[in-house]
Amino acid sequence: MEENHQTISEFEIKLAQFNDLPNDVELLKDMHEDLLRMQVAVSKQQIQVDQMNDDAENCRRLVQSSRETLPHSSLPRAGKHIDLERLDKEVSQLNNRWNGVCTQLAERLRSCEAAYQLLRNYNAGLEKEAEWIDDTYNKLQAQPPIEVRPKEQFEPTRNLLTSVVERTPKIEKVNVDGGRFIREAKIHSSRCQRYSEWLCEEVHPSLDMRQLKRQADVQQAERMRRHGMNVDPERVPVGAESVARELDELNAKYQRLLDMLYERLRRIAAANPGDIVTLVSDVFFKYRRLISYKGLFCM
């Protein structure tokens, strides 16, 4: 029992040192591999836990059987086996903690695997759409000033605005993928925090939540250093927050591009009153605000 208690404690503390999911695919892969190695160790330890339960059951059976042959006056008060009840309680507590380790490990592996695929999809879309926005900005900047033959600039500007408006679903797809990663990462972090709080309050009162958080940050900073990312352990970025910032930046650039084209077309129309108003209104009708990850996931 003592060996199992020590091993389970080591697993619990190690799990408590896994915290926020990173927003880097390679770092996420490293975290997943660490969890897989832990899963192998847990599988091996399961043999010892099963043996402990068998030994406890045999102990109770043998002790009860041997006490049945003793005189009534020699039996524990009221016929209760207080020592066996204490043993049962200790074994039950260890089993509950062990089941908690197994459940936490399975949930974190699932969360890592789900987040990994979501992050890959998000990164691919983000890179592509960010590049497209930059290219479109360059096209807009290459347009001649409105003062130079404004009527001739209407068609190129309208086409550019139309292409940007029609790009909205792809930008929103990036928001969907990023929003799903953010949601998965937040659920993961919440579960990790609840588990750590339970450990500190119910199992290991001597543990300090702040110390566990520092250890988790140091561990994450070390992973980042192995991949050439130097970061202060006191300022380890949180994956969900980093993705949210990236999406905010992407959405702001996209909306600014729309606004600039909208304003340019409006000024062209103003320079040609009564001439191309109908055509301009057709484009304006298609123009709408982007639905960001915040609107999609109510964050």
PDB file of C-alpha atoms in Angstrom:
ATOM      1  CA  MET A   1       0.000   0.000   0.000  1.00  0.00           C
ATOM      2  CA  GLU A   2       2.771   2.417   0.858  1.00  0.00           C
ATOM      3  CA  GLU A   3       4.420   1.866  -2.508  1.00  0.00           C
ATOM      4  CA  ASN A   4       1.133   2.507  -4.306  1.00  0.00           C
ATOM      5  CA  HIS A   5       0.514   5.601  -2.203  1.00  0.00           C
ATOM      6  CA  GLN A   6       3.915   7.002  -3.168  1.00  0.00           C
ATOM      7  CA  THR A   7       3.533   6.181  -6.856  1.00  0.00           C
ATOM      8  CA  ILE A   8       0.004   7.586  -7.061  1.00  0.00           C
ATOM      9  CA  SER A   9       1.211  10.774  -5.372  1.00  0.00           C
ATOM     10  CA  GLU A  10       3.936  11.125  -7.998  1.00  0.00           C
ATOM     11  CA  PHE A  11       1.401  10.705 -10.803  1.00  0.00           C
ATOM     12  CA  GLU A  12      -0.945  13.225  -9.186  1.00  0.00           C
ATOM     13  CA  ILE A  13       1.737  15.874  -8.833  1.00  0.00           C
ATOM     14  CA  LYS A  14       2.942  15.286 -12.381  1.00  0.00           C
ATOM     15  CA  LEU A  15      -0.604  15.684 -13.712  1.00  0.00           C
ATOM     16  CA  ALA A  16      -0.957  18.892 -11.713  1.00  0.00           C
ATOM     17  CA  GLN A  17       2.085  20.241 -13.538  1.00  0.00           C
ATOM     18  CA  PHE A  18       0.301  19.985 -16.894  1.00  0.00           C
ATOM     19  CA  ASN A  19      -1.646  23.179 -17.258  1.00  0.00           C
ATOM     20  CA  ASP A  20      -2.620  25.341 -20.237  1.00  0.00           C
ATOM     21  CA  LEU A  21      -2.477  24.047 -23.798  1.00  0.00           C
ATOM     22  CA  PRO A  22       0.069  25.868 -25.998  1.00  0.00           C
ATOM     23  CA  ASN A  23      -0.818  27.346 -29.376  1.00  0.00           C
ATOM     24  CA  ASP A  24       2.199  25.786 -31.058  1.00  0.00           C
ATOM     25  CA  VAL A  25       1.751  22.447 -32.826  1.00  0.00           C
ATOM     26  CA  GLU A  26       5.205  21.148 -31.898  1.00  0.00           C
ATOM     27  CA  LEU A  27       4.792  22.098 -28.239  1.00  0.00           C
ATOM     28  CA  LEU A  28       1.403  20.427 -28.201  1.00  0.00           C
ATOM     29  CA  LYS A  29       2.950  17.318 -29.715  1.00  0.00           C
ATOM     30  CA  ASP A  30       5.608  17.314 -26.979  1.00  0.00           C
ATOM     31  CA  MET A  31       2.934  17.578 -24.302  1.00  0.00           C
ATOM     32  CA  HIS A  32       1.018  14.713 -25.891  1.00  0.00           C
ATOM     33  CA  GLU A  33       4.148  12.549 -25.959  1.00  0.00           C
ATOM     34  CA  ASP A  34       4.766  13.275 -22.265  1.00  0.00           C
ATOM     35  CA  LEU A  35       1.226  12.153 -21.507  1.00  0.00           C
ATOM     36  CA  LEU A  36       1.690   8.996 -23.586  1.00  0.00           C
ATOM     37  CA  ARG A  37       4.827   8.131 -21.623  1.00  0.00           C
ATOM     38  CA  MET A  38       2.867   8.662 -18.453  1.00  0.00           C
ATOM     39  CA  GLN A  39       0.120   6.396 -19.790  1.00  0.00           C
ATOM     40  CA  VAL A  40       2.669   3.600 -20.243  1.00  0.00           C
ATOM     41  CA  ALA A  41       3.841   4.037 -16.647  1.00  0.00           C
ATOM     42  CA  VAL A  42       0.237   4.062 -15.402  1.00  0.00           C
ATOM     43  CA  SER A  43      -0.512   0.857 -17.306  1.00  0.00           C
ATOM     44  CA  LYS A  44       2.422  -0.849 -15.620  1.00  0.00           C
ATOM     45  CA  GLN A  45       1.360   0.416 -12.201  1.00  0.00           C
ATOM     46  CA  GLN A  46      -2.153  -0.963 -12.712  1.00  0.00           C
ATOM     47  CA  ILE A  47      -0.730  -4.422 -11.969  1.00  0.00           C
ATOM     48  CA  GLN A  48       0.401  -3.243  -8.536  1.00  0.00           C
ATOM     49  CA  VAL A  49      -2.950  -1.603  -7.815  1.00  0.00           C
ATOM     50  CA  ASP A  50      -4.804  -4.781  -8.752  1.00  0.00           C
ATOM     51  CA  GLN A  51      -2.457  -6.772  -6.526  1.00  0.00           C
ATOM     52  CA  MET A  52      -3.121  -4.390  -3.637  1.00  0.00           C
ATOM     53  CA  ASN A  53      -6.871  -4.912  -3.985  1.00  0.00           C
ATOM     54  CA  ASP A  54      -6.445  -8.685  -4.114  1.00  0.00           C
ATOM     55  CA  ASP A  55      -4.202  -8.618  -1.043  1.00  0.00           C
ATOM     56  CA  ALA A  56      -6.663  -6.448   0.867  1.00  0.00           C
ATOM     57  CA  GLU A  57      -9.542  -8.768   0.025  1.00  0.00           C
ATOM     58  CA  ASN A  58      -7.546 -11.855   1.050  1.00  0.00           C
ATOM     59  CA  CYS A  59      -6.453 -10.142   4.252  1.00  0.00           C
ATOM     60  CA  ARG A  60     -10.032  -9.376   5.242  1.00  0.00           C
ATOM     61  CA  ARG A  61     -11.199 -12.888   4.425  1.00  0.00           C
ATOM     62  CA  LEU A  62      -8.379 -14.589   6.353  1.00  0.00           C
ATOM     63  CA  VAL A  63      -8.629 -12.322   9.392  1.00  0.00           C
ATOM     64  CA  GLN A  64     -12.398 -12.701   9.601  1.00  0.00           C
ATOM     65  CA  SER A  65     -12.078 -16.462   9.226  1.00  0.00           C
ATOM     66  CA  SER A  66      -9.413 -16.723  11.919  1.00  0.00           C
ATOM     67  CA  ARG A  67     -11.383 -14.588  14.354  1.00  0.00           C
ATOM     68  CA  GLU A  68     -14.435 -16.788  14.036  1.00  0.00           C
ATOM     69  CA  THR A  69     -12.545 -19.487  15.967  1.00  0.00           C
ATOM     70  CA  LEU A  70     -11.717 -17.134  18.856  1.00  0.00           C
ATOM     71  CA  PRO A  71     -13.822 -16.955  22.044  1.00  0.00           C
ATOM     72  CA  HIS A  72     -16.546 -14.335  21.899  1.00  0.00           C
ATOM     73  CA  SER A  73     -14.795 -12.255  24.557  1.00  0.00           C
ATOM     74  CA  SER A  74     -11.701 -12.013  22.362  1.00  0.00           C
ATOM     75  CA  LEU A  75     -13.548 -10.487  19.401  1.00  0.00           C
ATOM     76  CA  PRO A  76     -13.506  -6.731  18.781  1.00  0.00           C
ATOM     77  CA  ARG A  77     -16.234  -4.763  20.543  1.00  0.00           C
ATOM     78  CA  ALA A  78     -19.711  -5.242  19.077  1.00  0.00           C
ATOM     79  CA  GLY A  79     -18.219  -7.766  16.689  1.00  0.00           C
ATOM     80  CA  LYS A  80     -16.745  -5.038  14.502  1.00  0.00           C
ATOM     81  CA  HIS A  81     -13.369  -5.414  12.830  1.00  0.00           C
ATOM     82  CA  ILE A  82     -12.156  -1.860  13.309  1.00  0.00           C
ATOM     83  CA  ASP A  83      -8.699  -2.582  11.944  1.00  0.00           C
ATOM     84  CA  LEU A  84     -10.152  -4.148   8.802  1.00  0.00           C
ATOM     85  CA  GLU A  85     -12.538  -1.253   8.344  1.00  0.00           C
ATOM     86  CA  ARG A  86      -9.600   1.119   8.551  1.00  0.00           C
ATOM     87  CA  LEU A  87      -7.780  -0.971   5.958  1.00  0.00           C
ATOM     88  CA  ASP A  88     -10.839  -0.943   3.684  1.00  0.00           C
ATOM     89  CA  LYS A  89     -11.062   2.828   4.010  1.00  0.00           C
ATOM     90  CA  GLU A  90      -7.405   3.336   3.121  1.00  0.00           C
ATOM     91  CA  VAL A  91      -7.656   0.989   0.142  1.00  0.00           C
ATOM     92  CA  SER A  92     -10.841   2.720  -1.023  1.00  0.00           C
ATOM     93  CA  GLN A  93      -9.160   6.123  -0.817  1.00  0.00           C
ATOM     94  CA  LEU A  94      -6.204   4.882  -2.829  1.00  0.00           C
ATOM     95  CA  ASN A  95      -8.534   3.398  -5.436  1.00  0.00           C
ATOM     96  CA  ASN A  96     -10.433   6.675  -5.723  1.00  0.00           C
ATOM     97  CA  ARG A  97      -7.202   8.573  -6.224  1.00  0.00           C
ATOM     98  CA  TRP A  98      -5.989   6.001  -8.722  1.00  0.00           C
ATOM     99  CA  ASN A  99      -9.226   6.217 -10.686  1.00  0.00           C
ATOM    100  CA  GLY A 100      -8.829   9.986 -10.650  1.00  0.00           C
ATOM    101  CA  VAL A 101      -5.350   9.687 -12.150  1.00  0.00           C
ATOM    102  CA  CYS A 102      -6.598   7.341 -14.887  1.00  0.00           C
ATOM    103  CA  THR A 103      -9.586   9.569 -15.683  1.00  0.00           C
ATOM    104  CA  GLN A 104      -7.512  12.742 -15.760  1.00  0.00           C
ATOM    105  CA  LEU A 105      -4.912  11.134 -17.991  1.00  0.00           C
ATOM    106  CA  ALA A 106      -7.525   9.880 -20.461  1.00  0.00           C
ATOM    107  CA  GLU A 107      -9.243  13.283 -20.583  1.00  0.00           C
ATOM    108  CA  ARG A 108      -5.993  15.140 -21.144  1.00  0.00           C
ATOM    109  CA  LEU A 109      -4.892  12.809 -23.907  1.00  0.00           C
ATOM    110  CA  ARG A 110      -8.244  13.269 -25.620  1.00  0.00           C
ATOM    111  CA  SER A 111      -8.061  17.032 -25.177  1.00  0.00           C
ATOM    112  CA  CYS A 112      -4.510  17.198 -26.547  1.00  0.00           C
ATOM    113  CA  GLU A 113      -5.445  15.138 -29.590  1.00  0.00           C
ATOM    114  CA  ALA A 114      -8.528  17.245 -30.312  1.00  0.00           C
ATOM    115  CA  ALA A 115      -6.629  20.506 -29.798  1.00  0.00           C
ATOM    116  CA  TYR A 116      -3.788  19.311 -32.032  1.00  0.00           C
ATOM    117  CA  GLN A 117      -6.067  18.820 -35.034  1.00  0.00           C
ATOM    118  CA  LEU A 118      -7.945  22.059 -34.370  1.00  0.00           C
ATOM    119  CA  LEU A 119      -4.687  23.971 -34.087  1.00  0.00           C
ATOM    120  CA  ARG A 120      -3.345  22.541 -37.337  1.00  0.00           C
ATOM    121  CA  ASN A 121      -6.501  23.569 -39.186  1.00  0.00           C
ATOM    122  CA  TYR A 122      -6.458  26.996 -37.583  1.00  0.00           C
ATOM    123  CA  ASN A 123      -2.779  27.689 -38.299  1.00  0.00           C
ATOM    124  CA  ALA A 124      -3.129  26.664 -41.941  1.00  0.00           C
ATOM    125  CA  GLY A 125      -6.150  28.917 -42.423  1.00  0.00           C
ATOM    126  CA  LEU A 126      -4.645  31.823 -40.495  1.00  0.00           C
ATOM    127  CA  GLU A 127      -1.454  31.811 -42.540  1.00  0.00           C
ATOM    128  CA  LYS A 128      -3.342  31.676 -45.828  1.00  0.00           C
ATOM    129  CA  GLU A 129      -5.873  34.395 -44.989  1.00  0.00           C
ATOM    130  CA  ALA A 130      -3.307  36.720 -43.406  1.00  0.00           C
ATOM    131  CA  GLU A 131      -1.213  36.472 -46.569  1.00  0.00           C
ATOM    132  CA  TRP A 132      -4.282  37.126 -48.727  1.00  0.00           C
ATOM    133  CA  ILE A 133      -5.191  40.230 -46.711  1.00  0.00           C
ATOM    134  CA  ASP A 134      -1.644  41.589 -47.052  1.00  0.00           C
ATOM    135  CA  ASP A 135      -1.710  41.006 -50.818  1.00  0.00           C
ATOM    136  CA  THR A 136      -5.065  42.775 -51.093  1.00  0.00           C
ATOM    137  CA  TYR A 137      -3.752  45.715 -49.071  1.00  0.00           C
ATOM    138  CA  ASN A 138      -0.898  45.992 -51.560  1.00  0.00           C
ATOM    139  CA  LYS A 139      -3.375  46.000 -54.444  1.00  0.00           C
ATOM    140  CA  LEU A 140      -5.352  48.754 -52.757  1.00  0.00           C
ATOM    141  CA  GLN A 141      -2.235  50.815 -52.143  1.00  0.00           C
ATOM    142  CA  ALA A 142      -1.320  50.434 -55.822  1.00  0.00           C
ATOM    143  CA  GLN A 143      -4.587  52.085 -56.907  1.00  0.00           C
ATOM    144  CA  PRO A 144      -4.114  55.635 -58.244  1.00  0.00           C
ATOM    145  CA  PRO A 145      -5.457  58.595 -56.242  1.00  0.00           C
ATOM    146  CA  ILE A 146      -9.193  59.174 -56.554  1.00  0.00           C
ATOM    147  CA  GLU A 147      -8.592  62.660 -57.907  1.00  0.00           C
ATOM    148  CA  VAL A 148      -7.162  61.145 -61.093  1.00  0.00           C
ATOM    149  CA  ARG A 149     -10.102  60.148 -63.343  1.00  0.00           C
ATOM    150  CA  PRO A 150     -12.349  58.824 -60.540  1.00  0.00           C
ATOM    151  CA  LYS A 151     -14.908  57.311 -62.909  1.00  0.00           C
ATOM    152  CA  GLU A 152     -12.288  54.981 -64.400  1.00  0.00           C
ATOM    153  CA  GLN A 153     -11.357  53.772 -60.926  1.00  0.00           C
ATOM    154  CA  PHE A 154     -14.841  52.664 -60.022  1.00  0.00           C
ATOM    155  CA  GLU A 155     -14.717  49.235 -61.665  1.00  0.00           C
ATOM    156  CA  PRO A 156     -11.308  48.140 -60.247  1.00  0.00           C
ATOM    157  CA  THR A 157     -12.283  49.360 -56.777  1.00  0.00           C
ATOM    158  CA  ARG A 158     -15.662  47.661 -56.904  1.00  0.00           C
ATOM    159  CA  ASN A 159     -14.068  44.403 -58.033  1.00  0.00           C
ATOM    160  CA  LEU A 160     -11.544  44.596 -55.220  1.00  0.00           C
ATOM    161  CA  LEU A 161     -14.246  45.276 -52.640  1.00  0.00           C
ATOM    162  CA  THR A 162     -16.376  42.448 -54.016  1.00  0.00           C
ATOM    163  CA  SER A 163     -13.454  40.022 -53.724  1.00  0.00           C
ATOM    164  CA  VAL A 164     -12.918  41.095 -50.108  1.00  0.00           C
ATOM    165  CA  VAL A 165     -16.612  40.719 -49.267  1.00  0.00           C
ATOM    166  CA  GLU A 166     -16.677  37.277 -50.873  1.00  0.00           C
ATOM    167  CA  ARG A 167     -13.685  36.297 -48.733  1.00  0.00           C
ATOM    168  CA  THR A 168     -15.746  36.676 -45.560  1.00  0.00           C
ATOM    169  CA  PRO A 169     -16.696  32.957 -45.258  1.00  0.00           C
ATOM    170  CA  LYS A 170     -13.026  31.949 -45.351  1.00  0.00           C
ATOM    171  CA  ILE A 171     -12.106  34.501 -42.700  1.00  0.00           C
ATOM    172  CA  GLU A 172     -15.002  33.253 -40.600  1.00  0.00           C
ATOM    173  CA  LYS A 173     -13.795  29.660 -41.072  1.00  0.00           C
ATOM    174  CA  VAL A 174     -10.497  30.679 -39.465  1.00  0.00           C
ATOM    175  CA  ASN A 175     -12.525  32.170 -36.619  1.00  0.00           C
ATOM    176  CA  VAL A 176     -14.476  28.921 -36.264  1.00  0.00           C
ATOM    177  CA  ASP A 177     -11.308  26.798 -36.084  1.00  0.00           C
ATOM    178  CA  GLY A 178      -9.606  29.227 -33.741  1.00  0.00           C
ATOM    179  CA  GLY A 179     -12.716  29.524 -31.592  1.00  0.00           C
ATOM    180  CA  ARG A 180     -12.958  25.756 -31.276  1.00  0.00           C
ATOM    181  CA  PHE A 181      -9.338  25.566 -30.182  1.00  0.00           C
ATOM    182  CA  ILE A 182      -9.911  28.346 -27.647  1.00  0.00           C
ATOM    183  CA  ARG A 183     -12.946  26.539 -26.261  1.00  0.00           C
ATOM    184  CA  GLU A 184     -11.072  23.222 -26.032  1.00  0.00           C
ATOM    185  CA  ALA A 185      -8.089  24.911 -24.379  1.00  0.00           C
ATOM    186  CA  LYS A 186     -10.290  26.688 -21.841  1.00  0.00           C
ATOM    187  CA  ILE A 187     -12.117  23.475 -20.942  1.00  0.00           C
ATOM    188  CA  HIS A 188      -8.752  21.755 -20.540  1.00  0.00           C
ATOM    189  CA  SER A 189      -7.405  24.535 -18.302  1.00  0.00           C
ATOM    190  CA  SER A 190     -10.555  24.530 -16.193  1.00  0.00           C
ATOM    191  CA  ARG A 191     -10.328  20.775 -15.619  1.00  0.00           C
ATOM    192  CA  CYS A 192      -6.645  21.038 -14.746  1.00  0.00           C
ATOM    193  CA  GLN A 193      -7.332  23.797 -12.249  1.00  0.00           C
ATOM    194  CA  ARG A 194     -10.176  21.901 -10.575  1.00  0.00           C
ATOM    195  CA  TYR A 195      -7.998  18.800 -10.294  1.00  0.00           C
ATOM    196  CA  SER A 196      -5.115  20.781  -8.789  1.00  0.00           C
ATOM    197  CA  GLU A 197      -7.453  22.465  -6.318  1.00  0.00           C
ATOM    198  CA  TRP A 198      -8.846  19.080  -5.287  1.00  0.00           C
ATOM    199  CA  LEU A 199      -5.334  17.723  -4.771  1.00  0.00           C
ATOM    200  CA  CYS A 200      -4.304  20.662  -2.617  1.00  0.00           C
ATOM    201  CA  GLU A 201      -7.491  20.697  -0.559  1.00  0.00           C
ATOM    202  CA  GLU A 202      -8.361  17.010  -0.193  1.00  0.00           C
ATOM    203  CA  VAL A 203      -5.300  14.868  -0.848  1.00  0.00           C
ATOM    204  CA  HIS A 204      -2.097  16.837  -0.325  1.00  0.00           C
ATOM    205  CA  PRO A 205      -2.860  19.806   1.958  1.00  0.00           C
ATOM    206  CA  SER A 206       0.849  20.618   2.077  1.00  0.00           C
ATOM    207  CA  LEU A 207       0.862  21.415  -1.647  1.00  0.00           C
ATOM    208  CA  ASP A 208       0.617  25.033  -2.766  1.00  0.00           C
ATOM    209  CA  MET A 209      -1.442  25.886  -5.863  1.00  0.00           C
ATOM    210  CA  ARG A 210       0.902  28.742  -6.719  1.00  0.00           C
ATOM    211  CA  GLN A 211       3.902  26.452  -6.540  1.00  0.00           C
ATOM    212  CA  LEU A 212       2.210  23.920  -8.830  1.00  0.00           C
ATOM    213  CA  LYS A 213       1.462  26.717 -11.308  1.00  0.00           C
ATOM    214  CA  ARG A 214       5.081  27.867 -11.227  1.00  0.00           C
ATOM    215  CA  GLN A 215       6.280  24.321 -11.821  1.00  0.00           C
ATOM    216  CA  ALA A 216       3.888  23.985 -14.767  1.00  0.00           C
ATOM    217  CA  ASP A 217       5.158  27.262 -16.245  1.00  0.00           C
ATOM    218  CA  VAL A 218       8.794  26.229 -15.789  1.00  0.00           C
ATOM    219  CA  GLN A 219       8.055  22.922 -17.504  1.00  0.00           C
ATOM    220  CA  GLN A 220       6.343  24.700 -20.404  1.00  0.00           C
ATOM    221  CA  ALA A 221       9.180  27.225 -20.691  1.00  0.00           C
ATOM    222  CA  GLU A 222      11.636  24.330 -20.912  1.00  0.00           C
ATOM    223  CA  ARG A 223       9.607  22.776 -23.737  1.00  0.00           C
ATOM    224  CA  MET A 224       9.670  26.096 -25.552  1.00  0.00           C
ATOM    225  CA  ARG A 225      13.434  26.439 -25.120  1.00  0.00           C
ATOM    226  CA  ARG A 226      13.925  23.014 -26.671  1.00  0.00           C
ATOM    227  CA  HIS A 227      12.191  24.406 -29.752  1.00  0.00           C
ATOM    228  CA  GLY A 228      14.262  27.574 -29.834  1.00  0.00           C
ATOM    229  CA  MET A 229      11.696  29.795 -28.092  1.00  0.00           C
ATOM    230  CA  ASN A 230      13.222  31.740 -25.231  1.00  0.00           C
ATOM    231  CA  VAL A 231      10.581  32.784 -22.746  1.00  0.00           C
ATOM    232  CA  ASP A 232      10.517  33.952 -19.151  1.00  0.00           C
ATOM    233  CA  PRO A 233       8.959  31.200 -16.963  1.00  0.00           C
ATOM    234  CA  GLU A 234       7.073  33.989 -15.205  1.00  0.00           C
ATOM    235  CA  ARG A 235       5.447  35.011 -18.502  1.00  0.00           C
ATOM    236  CA  VAL A 236       4.638  31.805 -20.327  1.00  0.00           C
ATOM    237  CA  PRO A 237       1.987  32.567 -22.973  1.00  0.00           C
ATOM    238  CA  VAL A 238      -1.391  30.870 -22.659  1.00  0.00           C
ATOM    239  CA  GLY A 239      -2.444  29.165 -25.894  1.00  0.00           C
ATOM    240  CA  ALA A 240      -6.090  30.259 -25.797  1.00  0.00           C
ATOM    241  CA  GLU A 241      -5.133  33.883 -25.149  1.00  0.00           C
ATOM    242  CA  SER A 242      -2.517  33.868 -27.922  1.00  0.00           C
ATOM    243  CA  VAL A 243      -4.993  32.523 -30.484  1.00  0.00           C
ATOM    244  CA  ALA A 244      -7.585  35.085 -29.378  1.00  0.00           C
ATOM    245  CA  ARG A 245      -5.064  37.887 -29.950  1.00  0.00           C
ATOM    246  CA  GLU A 246      -4.164  36.520 -33.384  1.00  0.00           C
ATOM    247  CA  LEU A 247      -7.825  36.365 -34.366  1.00  0.00           C
ATOM    248  CA  ASP A 248      -8.469  39.873 -33.076  1.00  0.00           C
ATOM    249  CA  GLU A 249      -5.570  41.135 -35.180  1.00  0.00           C
ATOM    250  CA  LEU A 250      -6.709  39.234 -38.283  1.00  0.00           C
ATOM    251  CA  ASN A 251     -10.301  40.432 -37.917  1.00  0.00           C
ATOM    252  CA  ALA A 252      -9.228  44.030 -37.325  1.00  0.00           C
ATOM    253  CA  LYS A 253      -7.054  44.021 -40.460  1.00  0.00           C
ATOM    254  CA  TYR A 254      -9.828  42.457 -42.511  1.00  0.00           C
ATOM    255  CA  GLN A 255     -12.430  44.912 -41.245  1.00  0.00           C
ATOM    256  CA  ARG A 256     -10.085  47.831 -41.834  1.00  0.00           C
ATOM    257  CA  LEU A 257      -9.539  46.655 -45.403  1.00  0.00           C
ATOM    258  CA  LEU A 258     -13.294  46.492 -45.952  1.00  0.00           C
ATOM    259  CA  ASP A 259     -13.772  49.943 -44.464  1.00  0.00           C
ATOM    260  CA  MET A 260     -11.024  51.459 -46.612  1.00  0.00           C
ATOM    261  CA  LEU A 261     -12.467  50.002 -49.810  1.00  0.00           C
ATOM    262  CA  TYR A 262     -15.986  50.980 -48.798  1.00  0.00           C
ATOM    263  CA  GLU A 263     -14.858  54.558 -48.178  1.00  0.00           C
ATOM    264  CA  ARG A 264     -12.900  54.695 -51.434  1.00  0.00           C
ATOM    265  CA  LEU A 265     -15.924  53.540 -53.410  1.00  0.00           C
ATOM    266  CA  ARG A 266     -18.137  56.044 -51.604  1.00  0.00           C
ATOM    267  CA  ARG A 267     -15.775  58.879 -52.508  1.00  0.00           C
ATOM    268  CA  ILE A 268     -15.678  57.737 -56.139  1.00  0.00           C
ATOM    269  CA  ALA A 269     -19.481  57.758 -56.205  1.00  0.00           C
ATOM    270  CA  ALA A 270     -19.520  61.215 -54.617  1.00  0.00           C
ATOM    271  CA  ALA A 271     -17.198  62.473 -57.349  1.00  0.00           C
ATOM    272  CA  ASN A 272     -19.646  61.190 -59.988  1.00  0.00           C
ATOM    273  CA  PRO A 273     -23.096  62.117 -58.627  1.00  0.00           C
ATOM    274  CA  GLY A 274     -26.043  60.492 -60.370  1.00  0.00           C
ATOM    275  CA  ASP A 275     -23.784  58.477 -62.615  1.00  0.00           C
ATOM    276  CA  ILE A 276     -22.877  55.223 -60.852  1.00  0.00           C
ATOM    277  CA  VAL A 277     -24.965  55.376 -57.692  1.00  0.00           C
ATOM    278  CA  THR A 278     -26.993  52.286 -58.604  1.00  0.00           C
ATOM    279  CA  LEU A 279     -23.900  50.204 -59.191  1.00  0.00           C
ATOM    280  CA  VAL A 280     -22.390  51.356 -55.919  1.00  0.00           C
ATOM    281  CA  SER A 281     -25.538  50.493 -53.975  1.00  0.00           C
ATOM    282  CA  ASP A 282     -25.370  46.925 -55.297  1.00  0.00           C
ATOM    283  CA  VAL A 283     -21.931  46.503 -53.759  1.00  0.00           C
ATOM    284  CA  PHE A 284     -22.936  48.219 -50.522  1.00  0.00           C
ATOM    285  CA  PHE A 285     -25.821  45.790 -50.159  1.00  0.00           C
ATOM    286  CA  LYS A 286     -23.347  42.884 -49.985  1.00  0.00           C
ATOM    287  CA  TYR A 287     -21.200  44.626 -47.399  1.00  0.00           C
ATOM    288  CA  ARG A 288     -21.642  43.360 -43.837  1.00  0.00           C
ATOM    289  CA  ARG A 289     -19.733  43.064 -40.611  1.00  0.00           C
ATOM    290  CA  LEU A 290     -17.557  40.026 -40.021  1.00  0.00           C
ATOM    291  CA  ILE A 291     -18.835  37.403 -37.582  1.00  0.00           C
ATOM    292  CA  SER A 292     -15.807  36.769 -35.367  1.00  0.00           C
ATOM    293  CA  TYR A 293     -14.990  33.860 -33.077  1.00  0.00           C
ATOM    294  CA  LYS A 294     -16.492  35.862 -30.195  1.00  0.00           C
ATOM    295  CA  GLY A 295     -19.879  35.968 -31.872  1.00  0.00           C
ATOM    296  CA  LEU A 296     -19.661  32.353 -32.966  1.00  0.00           C
ATOM    297  CA  PHE A 297     -18.752  30.983 -29.542  1.00  0.00           C
ATOM    298  CA  CYS A 298     -20.159  33.681 -27.236  1.00  0.00           C
ATOM    299  CA  MET A 299     -16.817  34.223 -25.489  1.00  0.00           C
TER     300      MET A 299
END
